[in-house]
Short mmCIF file of C-alpha atoms in Angstrom, two decimals:
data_model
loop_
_atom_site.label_atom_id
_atom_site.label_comp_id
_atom_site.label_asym_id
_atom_site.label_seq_id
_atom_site.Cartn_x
_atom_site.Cartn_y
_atom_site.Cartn_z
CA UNK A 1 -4.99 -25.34 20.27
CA UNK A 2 -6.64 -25.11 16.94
CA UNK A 3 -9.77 -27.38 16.30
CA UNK A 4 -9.52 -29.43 13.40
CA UNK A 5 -12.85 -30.52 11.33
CA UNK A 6 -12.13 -32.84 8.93
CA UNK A 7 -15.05 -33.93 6.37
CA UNK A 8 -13.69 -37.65 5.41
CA UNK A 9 -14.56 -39.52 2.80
CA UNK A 10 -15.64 -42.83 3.89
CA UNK A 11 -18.62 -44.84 5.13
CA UNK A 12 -21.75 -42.72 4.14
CA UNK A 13 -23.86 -42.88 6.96
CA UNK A 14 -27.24 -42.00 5.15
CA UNK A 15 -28.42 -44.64 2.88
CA UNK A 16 -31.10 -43.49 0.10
CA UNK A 17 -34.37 -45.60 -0.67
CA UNK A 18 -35.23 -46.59 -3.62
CA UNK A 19 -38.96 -46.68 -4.51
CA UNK A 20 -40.81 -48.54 -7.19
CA UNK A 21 -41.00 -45.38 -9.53
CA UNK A 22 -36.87 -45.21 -9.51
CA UNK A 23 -36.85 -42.19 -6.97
CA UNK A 24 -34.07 -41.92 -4.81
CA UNK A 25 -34.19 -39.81 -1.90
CA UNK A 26 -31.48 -39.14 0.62
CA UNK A 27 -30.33 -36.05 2.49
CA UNK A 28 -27.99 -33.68 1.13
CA UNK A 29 -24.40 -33.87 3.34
CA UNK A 30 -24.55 -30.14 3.54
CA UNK A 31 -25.91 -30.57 7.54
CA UNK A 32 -23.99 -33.40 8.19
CA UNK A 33 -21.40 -31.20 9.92
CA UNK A 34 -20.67 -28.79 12.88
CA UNK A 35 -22.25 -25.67 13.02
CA UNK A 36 -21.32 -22.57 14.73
CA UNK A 37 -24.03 -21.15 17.29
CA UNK A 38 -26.18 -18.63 15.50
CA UNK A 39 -25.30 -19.88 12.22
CA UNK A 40 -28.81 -20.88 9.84
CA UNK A 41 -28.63 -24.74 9.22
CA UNK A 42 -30.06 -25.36 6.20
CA UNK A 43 -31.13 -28.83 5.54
CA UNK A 44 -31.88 -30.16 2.25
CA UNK A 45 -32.53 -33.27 0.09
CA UNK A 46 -30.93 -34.87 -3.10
CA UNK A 47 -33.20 -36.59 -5.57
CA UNK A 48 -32.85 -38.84 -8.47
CA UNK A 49 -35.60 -39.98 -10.31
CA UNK A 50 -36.01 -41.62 -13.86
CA UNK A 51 -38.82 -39.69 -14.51
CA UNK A 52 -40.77 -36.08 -13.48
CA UNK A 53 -42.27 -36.80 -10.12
CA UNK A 54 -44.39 -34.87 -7.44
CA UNK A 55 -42.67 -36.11 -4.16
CA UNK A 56 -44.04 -34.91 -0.39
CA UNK A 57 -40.76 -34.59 1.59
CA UNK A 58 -41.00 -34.55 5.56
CA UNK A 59 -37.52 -32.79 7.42
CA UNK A 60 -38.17 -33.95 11.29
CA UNK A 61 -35.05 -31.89 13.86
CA UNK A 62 -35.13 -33.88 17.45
CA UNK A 63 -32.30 -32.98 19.76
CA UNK A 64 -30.39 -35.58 21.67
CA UNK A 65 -32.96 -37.27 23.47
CA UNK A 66 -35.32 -37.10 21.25
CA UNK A 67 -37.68 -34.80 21.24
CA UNK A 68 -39.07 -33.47 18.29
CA UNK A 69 -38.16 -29.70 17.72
CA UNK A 70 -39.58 -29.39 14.37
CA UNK A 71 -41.48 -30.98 11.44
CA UNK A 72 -41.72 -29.72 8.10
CA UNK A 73 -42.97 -30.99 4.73
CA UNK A 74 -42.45 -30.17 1.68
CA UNK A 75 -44.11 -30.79 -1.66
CA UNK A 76 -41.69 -30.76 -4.56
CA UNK A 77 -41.78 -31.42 -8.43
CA UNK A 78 -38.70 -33.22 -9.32
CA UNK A 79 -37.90 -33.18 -12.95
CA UNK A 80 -34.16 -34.72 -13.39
CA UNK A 81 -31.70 -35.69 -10.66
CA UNK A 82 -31.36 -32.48 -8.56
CA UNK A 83 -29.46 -31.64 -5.35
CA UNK A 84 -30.40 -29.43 -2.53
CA UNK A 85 -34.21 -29.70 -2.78
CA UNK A 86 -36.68 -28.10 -0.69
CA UNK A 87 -34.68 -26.53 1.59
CA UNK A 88 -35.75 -26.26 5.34
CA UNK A 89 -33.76 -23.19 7.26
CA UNK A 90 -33.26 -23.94 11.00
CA UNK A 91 -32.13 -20.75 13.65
CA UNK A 92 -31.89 -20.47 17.03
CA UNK A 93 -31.10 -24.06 18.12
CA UNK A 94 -28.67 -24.02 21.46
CA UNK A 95 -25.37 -25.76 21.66
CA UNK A 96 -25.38 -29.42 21.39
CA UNK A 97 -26.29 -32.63 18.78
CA UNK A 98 -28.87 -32.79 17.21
CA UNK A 99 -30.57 -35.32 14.07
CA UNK A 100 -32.54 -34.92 11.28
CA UNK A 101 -35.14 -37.62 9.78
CA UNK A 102 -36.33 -37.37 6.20
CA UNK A 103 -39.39 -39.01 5.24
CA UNK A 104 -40.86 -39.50 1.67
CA UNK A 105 -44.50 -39.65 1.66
CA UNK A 106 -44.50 -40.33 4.98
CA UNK A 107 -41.71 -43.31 5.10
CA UNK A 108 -38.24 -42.83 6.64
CA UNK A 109 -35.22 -42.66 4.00
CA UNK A 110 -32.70 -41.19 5.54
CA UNK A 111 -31.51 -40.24 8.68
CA UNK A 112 -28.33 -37.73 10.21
CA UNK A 113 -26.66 -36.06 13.00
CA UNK A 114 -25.20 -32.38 13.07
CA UNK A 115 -23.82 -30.47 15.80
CA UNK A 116 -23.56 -26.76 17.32
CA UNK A 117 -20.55 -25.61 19.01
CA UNK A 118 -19.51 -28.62 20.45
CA UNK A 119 -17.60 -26.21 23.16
CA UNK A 120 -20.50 -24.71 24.36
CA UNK A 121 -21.81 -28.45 25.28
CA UNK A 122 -22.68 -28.11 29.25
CA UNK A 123 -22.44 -30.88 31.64
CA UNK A 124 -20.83 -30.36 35.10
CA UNK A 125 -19.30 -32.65 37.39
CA UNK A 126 -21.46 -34.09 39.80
CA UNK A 127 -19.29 -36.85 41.62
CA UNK A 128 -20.08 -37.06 45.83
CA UNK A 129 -18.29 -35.65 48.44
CA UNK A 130 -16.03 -38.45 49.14
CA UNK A 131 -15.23 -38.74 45.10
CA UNK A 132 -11.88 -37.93 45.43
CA UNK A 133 -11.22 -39.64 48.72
CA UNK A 134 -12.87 -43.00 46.89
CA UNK A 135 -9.58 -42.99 44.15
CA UNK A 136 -7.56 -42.28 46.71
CA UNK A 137 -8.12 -44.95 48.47
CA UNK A 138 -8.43 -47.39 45.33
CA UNK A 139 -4.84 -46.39 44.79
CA UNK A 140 -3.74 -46.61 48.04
CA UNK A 141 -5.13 -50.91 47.76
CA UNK A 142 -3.58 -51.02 44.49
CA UNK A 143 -0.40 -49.93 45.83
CA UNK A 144 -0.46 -52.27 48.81
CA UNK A 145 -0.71 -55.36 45.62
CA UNK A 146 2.58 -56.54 44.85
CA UNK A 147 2.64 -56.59 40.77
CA UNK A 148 4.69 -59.84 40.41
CA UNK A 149 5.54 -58.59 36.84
CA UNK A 150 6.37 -61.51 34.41
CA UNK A 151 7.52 -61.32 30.99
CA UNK A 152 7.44 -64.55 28.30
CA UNK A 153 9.06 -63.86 25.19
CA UNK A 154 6.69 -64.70 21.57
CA UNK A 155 9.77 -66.06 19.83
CA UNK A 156 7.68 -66.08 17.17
CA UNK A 157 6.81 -62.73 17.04
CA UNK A 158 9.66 -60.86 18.00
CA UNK A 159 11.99 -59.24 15.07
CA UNK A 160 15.43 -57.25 14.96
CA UNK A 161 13.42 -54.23 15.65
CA UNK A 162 11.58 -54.76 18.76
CA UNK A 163 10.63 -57.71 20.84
CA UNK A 164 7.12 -58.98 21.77
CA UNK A 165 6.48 -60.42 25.24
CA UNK A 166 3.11 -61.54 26.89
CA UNK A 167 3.11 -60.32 30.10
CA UNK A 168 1.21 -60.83 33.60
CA UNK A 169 0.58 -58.90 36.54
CA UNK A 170 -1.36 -58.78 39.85
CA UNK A 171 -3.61 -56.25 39.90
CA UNK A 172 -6.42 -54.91 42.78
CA UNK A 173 -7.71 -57.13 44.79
CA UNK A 174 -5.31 -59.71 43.34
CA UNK A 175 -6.64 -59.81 40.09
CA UNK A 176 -3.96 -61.33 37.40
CA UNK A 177 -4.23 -59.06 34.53
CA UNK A 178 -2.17 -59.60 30.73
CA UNK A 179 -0.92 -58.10 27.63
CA UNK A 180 1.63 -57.76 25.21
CA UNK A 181 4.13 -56.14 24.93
CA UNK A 182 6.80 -54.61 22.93
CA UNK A 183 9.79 -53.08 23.36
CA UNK A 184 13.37 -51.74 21.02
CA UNK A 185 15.82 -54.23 20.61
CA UNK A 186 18.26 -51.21 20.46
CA UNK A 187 19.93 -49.93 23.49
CA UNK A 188 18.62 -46.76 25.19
CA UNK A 189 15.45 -45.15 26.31
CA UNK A 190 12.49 -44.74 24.68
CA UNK A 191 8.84 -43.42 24.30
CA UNK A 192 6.41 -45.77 25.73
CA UNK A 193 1.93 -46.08 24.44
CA UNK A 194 -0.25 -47.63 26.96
CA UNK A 195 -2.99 -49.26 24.68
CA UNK A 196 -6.23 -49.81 26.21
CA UNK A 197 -9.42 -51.99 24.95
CA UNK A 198 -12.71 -51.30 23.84
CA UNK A 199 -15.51 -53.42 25.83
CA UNK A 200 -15.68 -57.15 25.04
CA UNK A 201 -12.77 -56.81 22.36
CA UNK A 202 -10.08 -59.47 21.74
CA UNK A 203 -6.71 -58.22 21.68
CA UNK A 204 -5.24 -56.97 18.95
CA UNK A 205 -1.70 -58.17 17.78
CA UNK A 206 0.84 -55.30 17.35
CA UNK A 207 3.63 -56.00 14.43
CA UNK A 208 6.54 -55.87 16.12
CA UNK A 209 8.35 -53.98 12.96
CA UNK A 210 5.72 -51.18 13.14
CA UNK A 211 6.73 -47.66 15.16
CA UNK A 212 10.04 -49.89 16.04
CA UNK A 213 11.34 -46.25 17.80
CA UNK A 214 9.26 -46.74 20.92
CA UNK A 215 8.30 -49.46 23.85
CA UNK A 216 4.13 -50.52 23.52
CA UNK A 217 2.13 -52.17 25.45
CA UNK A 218 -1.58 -53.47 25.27
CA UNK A 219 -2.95 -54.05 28.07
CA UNK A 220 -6.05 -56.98 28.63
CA UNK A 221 -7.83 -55.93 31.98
CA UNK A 222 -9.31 -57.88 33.96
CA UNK A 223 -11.92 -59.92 32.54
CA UNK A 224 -11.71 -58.73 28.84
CA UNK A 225 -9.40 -59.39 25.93
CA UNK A 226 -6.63 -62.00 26.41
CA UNK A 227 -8.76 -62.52 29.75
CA UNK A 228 -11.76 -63.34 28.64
CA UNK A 229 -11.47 -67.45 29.76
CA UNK A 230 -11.25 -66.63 33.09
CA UNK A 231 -13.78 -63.67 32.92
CA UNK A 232 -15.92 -63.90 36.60
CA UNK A 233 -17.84 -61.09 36.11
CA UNK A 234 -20.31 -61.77 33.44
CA UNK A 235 -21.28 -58.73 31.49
CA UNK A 236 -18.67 -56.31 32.67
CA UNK A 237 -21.19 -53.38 32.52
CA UNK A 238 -23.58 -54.49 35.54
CA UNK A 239 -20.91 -56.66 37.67
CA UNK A 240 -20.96 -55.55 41.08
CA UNK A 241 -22.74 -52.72 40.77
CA UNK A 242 -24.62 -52.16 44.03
CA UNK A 243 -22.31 -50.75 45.54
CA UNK A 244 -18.43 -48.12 44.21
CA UNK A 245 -16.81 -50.28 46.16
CA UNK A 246 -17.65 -53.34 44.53
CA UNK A 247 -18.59 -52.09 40.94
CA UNK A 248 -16.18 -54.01 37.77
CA UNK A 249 -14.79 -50.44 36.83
CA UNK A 250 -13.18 -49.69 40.23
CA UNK A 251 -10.89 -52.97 39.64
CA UNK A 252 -10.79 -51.70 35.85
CA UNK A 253 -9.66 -48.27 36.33
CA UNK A 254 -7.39 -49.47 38.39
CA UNK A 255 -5.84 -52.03 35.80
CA UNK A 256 -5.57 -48.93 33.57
CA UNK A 257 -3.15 -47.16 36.77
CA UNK A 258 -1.51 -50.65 37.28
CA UNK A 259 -0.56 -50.56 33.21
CA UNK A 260 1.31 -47.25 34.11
CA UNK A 261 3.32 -49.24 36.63
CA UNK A 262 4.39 -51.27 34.74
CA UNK A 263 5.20 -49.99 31.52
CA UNK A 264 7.64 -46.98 34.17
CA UNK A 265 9.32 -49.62 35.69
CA UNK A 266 10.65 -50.94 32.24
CA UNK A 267 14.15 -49.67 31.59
CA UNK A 268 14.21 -48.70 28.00
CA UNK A 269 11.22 -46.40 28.65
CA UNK A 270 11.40 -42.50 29.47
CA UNK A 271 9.54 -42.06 31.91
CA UNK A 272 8.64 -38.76 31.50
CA UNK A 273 7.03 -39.60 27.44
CA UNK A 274 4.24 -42.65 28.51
CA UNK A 275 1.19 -41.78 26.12
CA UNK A 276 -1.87 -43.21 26.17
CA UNK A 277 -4.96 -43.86 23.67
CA UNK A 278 -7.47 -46.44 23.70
CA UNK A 279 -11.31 -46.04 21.47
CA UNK A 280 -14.57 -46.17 23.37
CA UNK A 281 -14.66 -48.00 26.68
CA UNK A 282 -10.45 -47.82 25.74
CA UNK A 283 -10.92 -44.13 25.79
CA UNK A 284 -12.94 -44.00 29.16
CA UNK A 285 -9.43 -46.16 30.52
CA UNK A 286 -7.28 -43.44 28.37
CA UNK A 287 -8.88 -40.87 30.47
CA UNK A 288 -9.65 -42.54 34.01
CA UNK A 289 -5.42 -42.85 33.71
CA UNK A 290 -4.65 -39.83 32.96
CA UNK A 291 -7.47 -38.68 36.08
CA UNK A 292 -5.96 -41.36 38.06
CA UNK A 293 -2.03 -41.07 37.57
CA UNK A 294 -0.03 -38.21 36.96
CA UNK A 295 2.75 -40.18 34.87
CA UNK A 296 1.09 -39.99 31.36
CA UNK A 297 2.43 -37.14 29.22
CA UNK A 298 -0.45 -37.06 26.52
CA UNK A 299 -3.65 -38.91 25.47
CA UNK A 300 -5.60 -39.60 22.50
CA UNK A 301 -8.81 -41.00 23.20
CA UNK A 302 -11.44 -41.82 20.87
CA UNK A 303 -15.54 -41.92 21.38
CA UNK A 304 -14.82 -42.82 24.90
CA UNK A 305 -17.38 -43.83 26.82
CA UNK A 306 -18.37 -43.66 30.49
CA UNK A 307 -19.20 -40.21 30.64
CA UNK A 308 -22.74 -38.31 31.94
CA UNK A 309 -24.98 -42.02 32.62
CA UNK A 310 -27.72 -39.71 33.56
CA UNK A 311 -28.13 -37.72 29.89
CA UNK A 312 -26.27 -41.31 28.40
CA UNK A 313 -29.31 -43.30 29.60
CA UNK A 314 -31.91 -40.83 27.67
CA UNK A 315 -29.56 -40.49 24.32
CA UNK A 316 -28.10 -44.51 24.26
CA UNK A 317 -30.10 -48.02 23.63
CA UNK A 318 -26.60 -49.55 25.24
CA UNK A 319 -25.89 -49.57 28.22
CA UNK A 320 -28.78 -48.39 29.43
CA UNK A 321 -30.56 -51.80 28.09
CA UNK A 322 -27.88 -53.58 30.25
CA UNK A 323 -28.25 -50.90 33.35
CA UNK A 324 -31.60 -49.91 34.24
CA UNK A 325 -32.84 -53.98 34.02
CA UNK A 326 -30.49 -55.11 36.05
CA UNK A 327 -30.79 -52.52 38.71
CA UNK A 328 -34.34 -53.17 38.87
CA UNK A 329 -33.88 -56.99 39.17
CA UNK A 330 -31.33 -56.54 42.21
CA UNK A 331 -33.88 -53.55 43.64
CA UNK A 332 -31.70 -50.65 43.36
CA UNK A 333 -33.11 -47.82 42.96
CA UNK A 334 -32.53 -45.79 39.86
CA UNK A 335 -31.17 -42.09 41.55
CA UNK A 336 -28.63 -45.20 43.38
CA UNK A 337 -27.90 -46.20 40.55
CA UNK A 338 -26.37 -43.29 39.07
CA UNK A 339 -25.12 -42.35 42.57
CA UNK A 340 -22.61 -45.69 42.33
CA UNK A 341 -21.99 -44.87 38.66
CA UNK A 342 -20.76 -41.33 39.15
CA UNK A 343 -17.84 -42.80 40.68
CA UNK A 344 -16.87 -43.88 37.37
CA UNK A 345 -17.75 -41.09 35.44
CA UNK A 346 -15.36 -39.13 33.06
CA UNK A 347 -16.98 -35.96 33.21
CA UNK A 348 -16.17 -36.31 37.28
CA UNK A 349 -12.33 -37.70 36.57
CA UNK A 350 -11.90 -34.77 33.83
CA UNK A 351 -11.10 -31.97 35.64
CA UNK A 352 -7.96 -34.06 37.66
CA UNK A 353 -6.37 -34.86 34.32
CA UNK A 354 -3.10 -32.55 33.95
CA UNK A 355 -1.78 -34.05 30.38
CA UNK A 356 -2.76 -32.69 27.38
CA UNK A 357 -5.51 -34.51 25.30
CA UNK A 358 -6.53 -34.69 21.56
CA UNK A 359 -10.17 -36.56 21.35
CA UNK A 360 -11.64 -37.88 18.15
CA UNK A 361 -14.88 -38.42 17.26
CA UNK A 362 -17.95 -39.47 15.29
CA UNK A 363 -20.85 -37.25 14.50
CA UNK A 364 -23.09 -40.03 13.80
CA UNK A 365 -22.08 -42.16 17.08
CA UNK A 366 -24.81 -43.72 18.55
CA UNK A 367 -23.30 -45.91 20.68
CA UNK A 368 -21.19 -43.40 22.59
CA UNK A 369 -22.67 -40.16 21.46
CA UNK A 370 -20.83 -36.99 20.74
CA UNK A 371 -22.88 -34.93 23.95
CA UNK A 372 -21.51 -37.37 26.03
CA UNK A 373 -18.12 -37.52 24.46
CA UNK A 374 -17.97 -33.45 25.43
CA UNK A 375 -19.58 -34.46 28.60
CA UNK A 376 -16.12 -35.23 30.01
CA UNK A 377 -13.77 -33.42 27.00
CA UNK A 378 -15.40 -30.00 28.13
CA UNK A 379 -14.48 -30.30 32.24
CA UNK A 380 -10.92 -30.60 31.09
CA UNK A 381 -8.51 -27.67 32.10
CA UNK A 382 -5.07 -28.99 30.20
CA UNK A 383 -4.47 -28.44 26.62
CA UNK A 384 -6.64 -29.87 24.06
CA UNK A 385 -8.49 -30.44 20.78
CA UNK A 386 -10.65 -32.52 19.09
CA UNK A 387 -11.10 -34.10 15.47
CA UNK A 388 -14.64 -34.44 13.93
CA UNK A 389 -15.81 -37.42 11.13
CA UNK A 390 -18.83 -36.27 10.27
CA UNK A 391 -20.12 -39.29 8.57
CA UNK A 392 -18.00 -41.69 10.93
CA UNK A 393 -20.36 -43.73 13.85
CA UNK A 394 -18.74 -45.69 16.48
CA UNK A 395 -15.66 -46.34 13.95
CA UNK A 396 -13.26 -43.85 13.84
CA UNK A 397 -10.41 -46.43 14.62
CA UNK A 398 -10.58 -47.32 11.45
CA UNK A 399 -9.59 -43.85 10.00
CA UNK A 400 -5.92 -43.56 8.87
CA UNK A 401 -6.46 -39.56 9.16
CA UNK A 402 -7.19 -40.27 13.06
CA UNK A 403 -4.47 -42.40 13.29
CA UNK A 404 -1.81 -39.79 11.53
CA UNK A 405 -3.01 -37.13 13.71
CA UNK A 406 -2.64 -39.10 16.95
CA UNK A 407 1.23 -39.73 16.19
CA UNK A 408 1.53 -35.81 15.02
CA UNK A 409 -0.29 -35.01 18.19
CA UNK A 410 2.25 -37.62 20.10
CA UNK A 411 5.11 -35.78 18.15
CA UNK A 412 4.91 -32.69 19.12
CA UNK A 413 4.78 -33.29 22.83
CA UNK A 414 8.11 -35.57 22.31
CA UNK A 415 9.96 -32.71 20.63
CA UNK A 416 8.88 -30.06 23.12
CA UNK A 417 10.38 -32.72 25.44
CA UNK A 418 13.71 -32.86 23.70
CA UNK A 419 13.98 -29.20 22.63
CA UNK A 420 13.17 -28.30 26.89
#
């Protein structure tokens, strides 16, 4: 499938500085953007100034983790507002993410990510010998957990269209578990979207009126979203982790499978079109489904996260500020550490996923970044592509284009279905 790179028009993510003298200095968006390998990056500054001025420009390239590849200055006479000053040619850089740092006379102004064949990106499984045989076994408890499925109707809420229930469930180890969920007043089957949460979020509220042609539901897991007053665990990220057996994502995933339960066992759904999409620690659920369950047609995660902790810790402030304290305080060692987390690692569920999967991302992303996003995208062997916002962070959820694309994406597979 055909790669799409879309340069959107929305939150800038370099922010000029304005000095004293009325310069402005930022960078110039022309390396805010994927590159092919071998290509010459050139990188490049805009200026405004009121005035002629003598400026000493500083270009610094790190890769991913920081290290400094290269540091250049420049010293430029600036005579009106000008783009693409002082040009600094980069070649031979490898495939992966990298950021540039500009500095006028010596203080930072502006700051940006680009990337080089994103495809190229290298990071292979490395889940223990008993990975498989560890899900195996989670589903096998899961399955043994009767779901005691209840539905309330939101009066309120419902329309003509669809209606909207809240709904609870037992889940691993017990674990009641909510959402909501919505489903076509009309008779017949229907396309059903699992929903899943980004860390710490409160649940959305669906409009029942919107995409009124298919069943939804948004699932809370435990701990998080509509379950947040009864949350146990504490922060989610660190709970139980000494051991895979006891760490919050093995009950989590799971939630995600148990999700899939329920939304097959509706009647109006089609069993054969449940999609899935979720942003972030949503899209880590989005995929650890589709690893974990066969049933999902499609998925369209965003920025997910949970994918390569041991290049995550060196690239991320969060969650390795969360992580590597709390290990320490409980005495686990940090190689154990990562040992119990590659349990939960995408880039080790990726290559059981059979559905095809469109990813979106943002260049700029430091929360979840890209490497790590391609971490688990690139160990996929199903059908796939990915959208780039170059200037989007952590945010691409609130991009329409994203959103369009998903239901194109969704499209297609239905009328493939329908035209079998």
């Amino acid at each position: 499938m055909k790669h799409l790179l879309l340069t959107i028009a929305a939150i800038v993510c370099s922010v000029s500085q304005l000095y004293a003298d009325g310069a402005q200095v930022r960078l110039s968006d022309s390396s805010c953007r994927l590159f092919e390998q071998g290509e010459t990056i050139t990188i490049s500054a805009d200026v405004t100034v009121e005035q002629p001025e003598r400026l000493n420009l500083t270009y610094v390239v790190r890769d991913d983790v920081g290290n400094e590849l290269e540091r250049r200055t420049r010293r430029v006479k600036v005579t009106s507002s000008v783009e693409g000053v002082a040009p600094l040619r980069v070649k031979g850089l490898d495939a992966g993410f990298y950021s540039v740092e500009l500095l006028c006379e010596g203080e930072k102004v502006d700051f940006h990510k680009f990337g080089i064949d994103p495809d190229a990106v290298v990071s292979l499984p490395d889940g223990e010998a008993d990975f498989d045989e560890f899900w195996a076994a989670a589903r096998r408890e899961l399955d043994a957990v009767e779901p005691c499925y209840t539905l309330t109707e939101c009066e309120e809420r419902s329309t003509s269209r669809r209606r909207f229930y809240y709904v609870e469930m037992q889940s691993l180890g017990g674990e009641k578990i909510s959402g909501y969920y919505l489903e076509p007043v009309a008779e017949g089957k229907f396309p059903a979207l699992i929903c899943y949460l980004g860390y710490g979020s409160d649940q959305w509220i669906p409009d029942a009126d919107a995409t009124a042609e298919r069943v939804e539901f948004y699932l809370s897991h435990r701990g998080q979203g509509l379950n947040k007053p009864t949350n146990k665990y504490g922060d989610w990220i660190v709970s139980g982790m000494e051991s895979e057996h006891t760490y919050y994502y093995k009950g989590a995933y799971m939630d995600a499978v148990r999700a899939i339960d329920f939304v097959a066992s509706r009647d109006k759904v089609n069993a054969d079109l449940i999609f899935a999409e979720g942003g972030s620690q949503g899209g880590a659920l989005t995929l650890a489904a589709c690893a974990l369950d066969d049933r999902i047609a499609a998925a369209a995660p965003f920025v997910p996260f949970m994918s390569d902790f041991p290049d995550y810790m060196n690239m991320a402030v969060w969650p390795a500020n969360a992580l590597k304290p709390a290990a320490e305080q409980r005495g686990i060692a940090y190689e154990e550490m990562l040992r119990v987390l590659s349990y939960f690692d995408i880039k080790n569920l990726a290559p059981n996923i059979k559905c095809p999967i469109l990813m979106g991302f943002g260049l700029q992303d430091e929360v979840c970044p890209p490497h790590t996003n391609f971490a688990g995208y690139n160990n996929l062997a199903v059908p796939k592509r990915w959208v780039v916002f170059p200037k989007r962070g952590h945010d691409v959820h609130n991009e329409s284009e994203w959103y369009r694309l998903r239901e194109e994406f969704f499209a297609e597979i239905i009328h493939k279905y329908n035209n079998q």
